[in-house]
mmCIF file of C-alpha atoms in Angstrom:
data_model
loop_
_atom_site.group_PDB
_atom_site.id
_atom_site.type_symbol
_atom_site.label_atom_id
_atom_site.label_comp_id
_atom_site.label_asym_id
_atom_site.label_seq_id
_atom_site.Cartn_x
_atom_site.Cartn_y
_atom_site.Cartn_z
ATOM 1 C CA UNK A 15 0.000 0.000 0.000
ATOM 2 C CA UNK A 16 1.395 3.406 -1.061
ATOM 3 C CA UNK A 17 -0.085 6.864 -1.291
ATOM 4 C CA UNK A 18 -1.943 7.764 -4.233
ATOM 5 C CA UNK A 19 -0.953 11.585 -5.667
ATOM 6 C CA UNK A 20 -4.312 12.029 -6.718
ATOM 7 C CA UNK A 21 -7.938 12.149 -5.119
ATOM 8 C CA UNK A 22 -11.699 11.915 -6.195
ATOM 9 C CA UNK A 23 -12.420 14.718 -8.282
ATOM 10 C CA UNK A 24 -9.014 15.004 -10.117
ATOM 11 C CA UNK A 25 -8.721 15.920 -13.991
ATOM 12 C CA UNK A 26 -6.110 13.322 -15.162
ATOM 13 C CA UNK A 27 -4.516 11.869 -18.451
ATOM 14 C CA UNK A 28 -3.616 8.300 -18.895
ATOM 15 C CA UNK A 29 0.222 7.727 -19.989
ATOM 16 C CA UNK A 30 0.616 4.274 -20.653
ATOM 17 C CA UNK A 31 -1.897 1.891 -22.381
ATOM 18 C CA UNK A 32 -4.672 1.656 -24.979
ATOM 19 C CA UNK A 33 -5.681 5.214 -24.253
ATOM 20 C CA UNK A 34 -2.568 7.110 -23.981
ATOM 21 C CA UNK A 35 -2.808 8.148 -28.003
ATOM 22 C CA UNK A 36 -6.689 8.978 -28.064
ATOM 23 C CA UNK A 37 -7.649 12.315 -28.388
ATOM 24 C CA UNK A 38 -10.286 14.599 -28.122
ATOM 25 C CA UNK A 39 -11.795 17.136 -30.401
ATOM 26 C CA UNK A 40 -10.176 20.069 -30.006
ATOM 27 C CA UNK A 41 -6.805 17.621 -30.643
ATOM 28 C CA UNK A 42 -5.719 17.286 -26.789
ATOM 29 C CA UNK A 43 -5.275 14.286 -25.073
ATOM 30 C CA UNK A 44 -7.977 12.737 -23.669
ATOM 31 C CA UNK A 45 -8.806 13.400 -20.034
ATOM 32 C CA UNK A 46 -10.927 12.093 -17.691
ATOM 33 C CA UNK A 47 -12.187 12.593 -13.582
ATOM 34 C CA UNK A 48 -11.218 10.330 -11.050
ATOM 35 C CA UNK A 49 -14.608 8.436 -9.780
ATOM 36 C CA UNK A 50 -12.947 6.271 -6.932
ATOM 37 C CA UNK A 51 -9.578 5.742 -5.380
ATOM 38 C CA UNK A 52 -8.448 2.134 -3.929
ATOM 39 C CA UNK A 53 -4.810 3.181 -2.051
ATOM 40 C CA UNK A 54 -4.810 -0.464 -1.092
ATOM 41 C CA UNK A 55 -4.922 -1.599 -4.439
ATOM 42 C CA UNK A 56 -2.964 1.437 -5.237
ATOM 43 C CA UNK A 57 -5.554 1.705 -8.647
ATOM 44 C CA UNK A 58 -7.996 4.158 -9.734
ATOM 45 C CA UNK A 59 -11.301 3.993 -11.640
ATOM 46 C CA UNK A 60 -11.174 7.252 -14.264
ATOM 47 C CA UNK A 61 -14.456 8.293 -15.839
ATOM 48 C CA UNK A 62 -14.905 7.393 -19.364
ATOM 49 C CA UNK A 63 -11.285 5.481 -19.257
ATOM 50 C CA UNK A 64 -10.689 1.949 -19.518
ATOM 51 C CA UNK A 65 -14.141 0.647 -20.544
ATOM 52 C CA UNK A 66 -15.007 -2.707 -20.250
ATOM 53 C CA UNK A 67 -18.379 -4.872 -20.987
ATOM 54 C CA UNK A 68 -19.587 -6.925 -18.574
ATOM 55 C CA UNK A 69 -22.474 -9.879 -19.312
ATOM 56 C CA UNK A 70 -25.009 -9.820 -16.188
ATOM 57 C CA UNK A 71 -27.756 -12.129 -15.571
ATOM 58 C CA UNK A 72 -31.126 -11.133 -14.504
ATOM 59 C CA UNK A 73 -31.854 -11.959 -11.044
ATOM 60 C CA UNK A 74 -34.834 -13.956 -9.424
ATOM 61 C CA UNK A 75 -35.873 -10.485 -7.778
ATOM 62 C CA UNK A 76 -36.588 -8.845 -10.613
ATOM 63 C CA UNK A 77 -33.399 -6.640 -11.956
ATOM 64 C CA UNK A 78 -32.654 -7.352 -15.515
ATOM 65 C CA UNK A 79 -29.492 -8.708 -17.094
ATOM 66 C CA UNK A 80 -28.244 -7.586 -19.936
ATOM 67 C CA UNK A 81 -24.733 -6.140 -21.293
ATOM 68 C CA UNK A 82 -23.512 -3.282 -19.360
ATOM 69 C CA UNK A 83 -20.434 -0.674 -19.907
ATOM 70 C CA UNK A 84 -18.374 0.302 -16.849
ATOM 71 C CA UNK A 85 -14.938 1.559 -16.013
ATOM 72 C CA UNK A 86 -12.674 -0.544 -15.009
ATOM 73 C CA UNK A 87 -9.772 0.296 -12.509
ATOM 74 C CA UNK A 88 -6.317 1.411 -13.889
ATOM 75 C CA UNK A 89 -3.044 1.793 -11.342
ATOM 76 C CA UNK A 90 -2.423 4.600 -10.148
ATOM 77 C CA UNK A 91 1.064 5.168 -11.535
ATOM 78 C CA UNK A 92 -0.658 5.119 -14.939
ATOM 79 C CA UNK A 93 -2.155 8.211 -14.407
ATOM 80 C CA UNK A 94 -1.389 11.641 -14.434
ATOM 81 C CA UNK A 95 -2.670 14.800 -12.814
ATOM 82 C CA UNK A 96 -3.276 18.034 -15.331
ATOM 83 C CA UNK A 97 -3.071 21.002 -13.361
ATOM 84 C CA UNK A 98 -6.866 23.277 -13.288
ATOM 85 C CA UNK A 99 -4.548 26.305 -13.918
ATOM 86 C CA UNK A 100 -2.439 25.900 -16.674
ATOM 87 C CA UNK A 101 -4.450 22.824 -18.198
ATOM 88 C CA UNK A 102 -1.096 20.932 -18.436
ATOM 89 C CA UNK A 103 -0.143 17.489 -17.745
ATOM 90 C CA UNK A 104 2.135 17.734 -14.366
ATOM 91 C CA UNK A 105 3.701 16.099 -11.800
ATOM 92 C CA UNK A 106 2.505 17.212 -8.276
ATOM 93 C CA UNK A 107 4.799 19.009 -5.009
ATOM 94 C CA UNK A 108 3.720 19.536 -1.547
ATOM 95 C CA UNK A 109 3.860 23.096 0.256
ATOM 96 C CA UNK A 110 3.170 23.518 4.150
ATOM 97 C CA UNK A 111 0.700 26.596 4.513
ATOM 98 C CA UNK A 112 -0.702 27.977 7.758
ATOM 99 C CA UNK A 113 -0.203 24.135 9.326
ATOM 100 C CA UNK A 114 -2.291 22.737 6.365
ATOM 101 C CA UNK A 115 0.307 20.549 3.740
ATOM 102 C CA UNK A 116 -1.614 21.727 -0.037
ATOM 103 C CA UNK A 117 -0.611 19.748 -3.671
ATOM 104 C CA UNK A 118 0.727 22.448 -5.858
ATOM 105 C CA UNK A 119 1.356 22.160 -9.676
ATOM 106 C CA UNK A 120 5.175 21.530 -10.616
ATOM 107 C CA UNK A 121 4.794 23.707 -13.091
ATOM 108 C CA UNK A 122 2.980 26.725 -12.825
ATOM 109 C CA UNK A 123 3.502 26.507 -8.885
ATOM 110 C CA UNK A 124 -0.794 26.902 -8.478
ATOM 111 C CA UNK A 125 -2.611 25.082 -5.555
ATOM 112 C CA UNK A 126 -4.991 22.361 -6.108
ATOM 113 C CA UNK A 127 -7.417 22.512 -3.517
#
């Protein structure tokens, strides 16, 4: 178990995998919000990343099966955190204000929370 550099809520790009070379309209790479964090795991589910189809069978009390999308988890070092500021793909620091520790962009030096 390690900790995780990002949290629920995050903007972040994938860097390895099937979906590091997809992009989006306007011709950046394709970004997606972090649903759920598993530090044990040390994974993250990102929305719209990762999709995978599962086959479910209906049930005797009275939900229906059928085939349903969902994201599946990706590990965490996979992942990367674009800063709200300067919309850029960066790593993430750790500054020590007023007693409170705050994740700050690498590169634009900008505050996360």
């Amino acid at each position: 178990m390690s900790k995780v550099h990002v949290k629920t809520g995050d903007t972040v790009i994938l860097l390895t995998g099937k979906y590091e070379d997809k992009f989006d309209s306007k011709g950046d790479r394709k970004t997606g919000k972090v649903v759920q964090v598993s530090p044990k795991e040390d994974k993250v589910i990102v929305e719209g990343i990762n999709m995978i189809t599962k086959h479910v069978k209906p049930t005797r009390m009275g939900e229906k099966g059928g085939i349903i999308n969902t994201e599946a988890p990706v590990y965490a070092c996979k992942v990367q955190l674009v800063c709200p500021k300067c919309g850029k793909p960066t790593r993430v620091g750790h500054v020590v204000e007023d007693g409170k520790k705050l994740r700050v962009c690498k590169k634009c030096g900008k505050s996360f929370e």
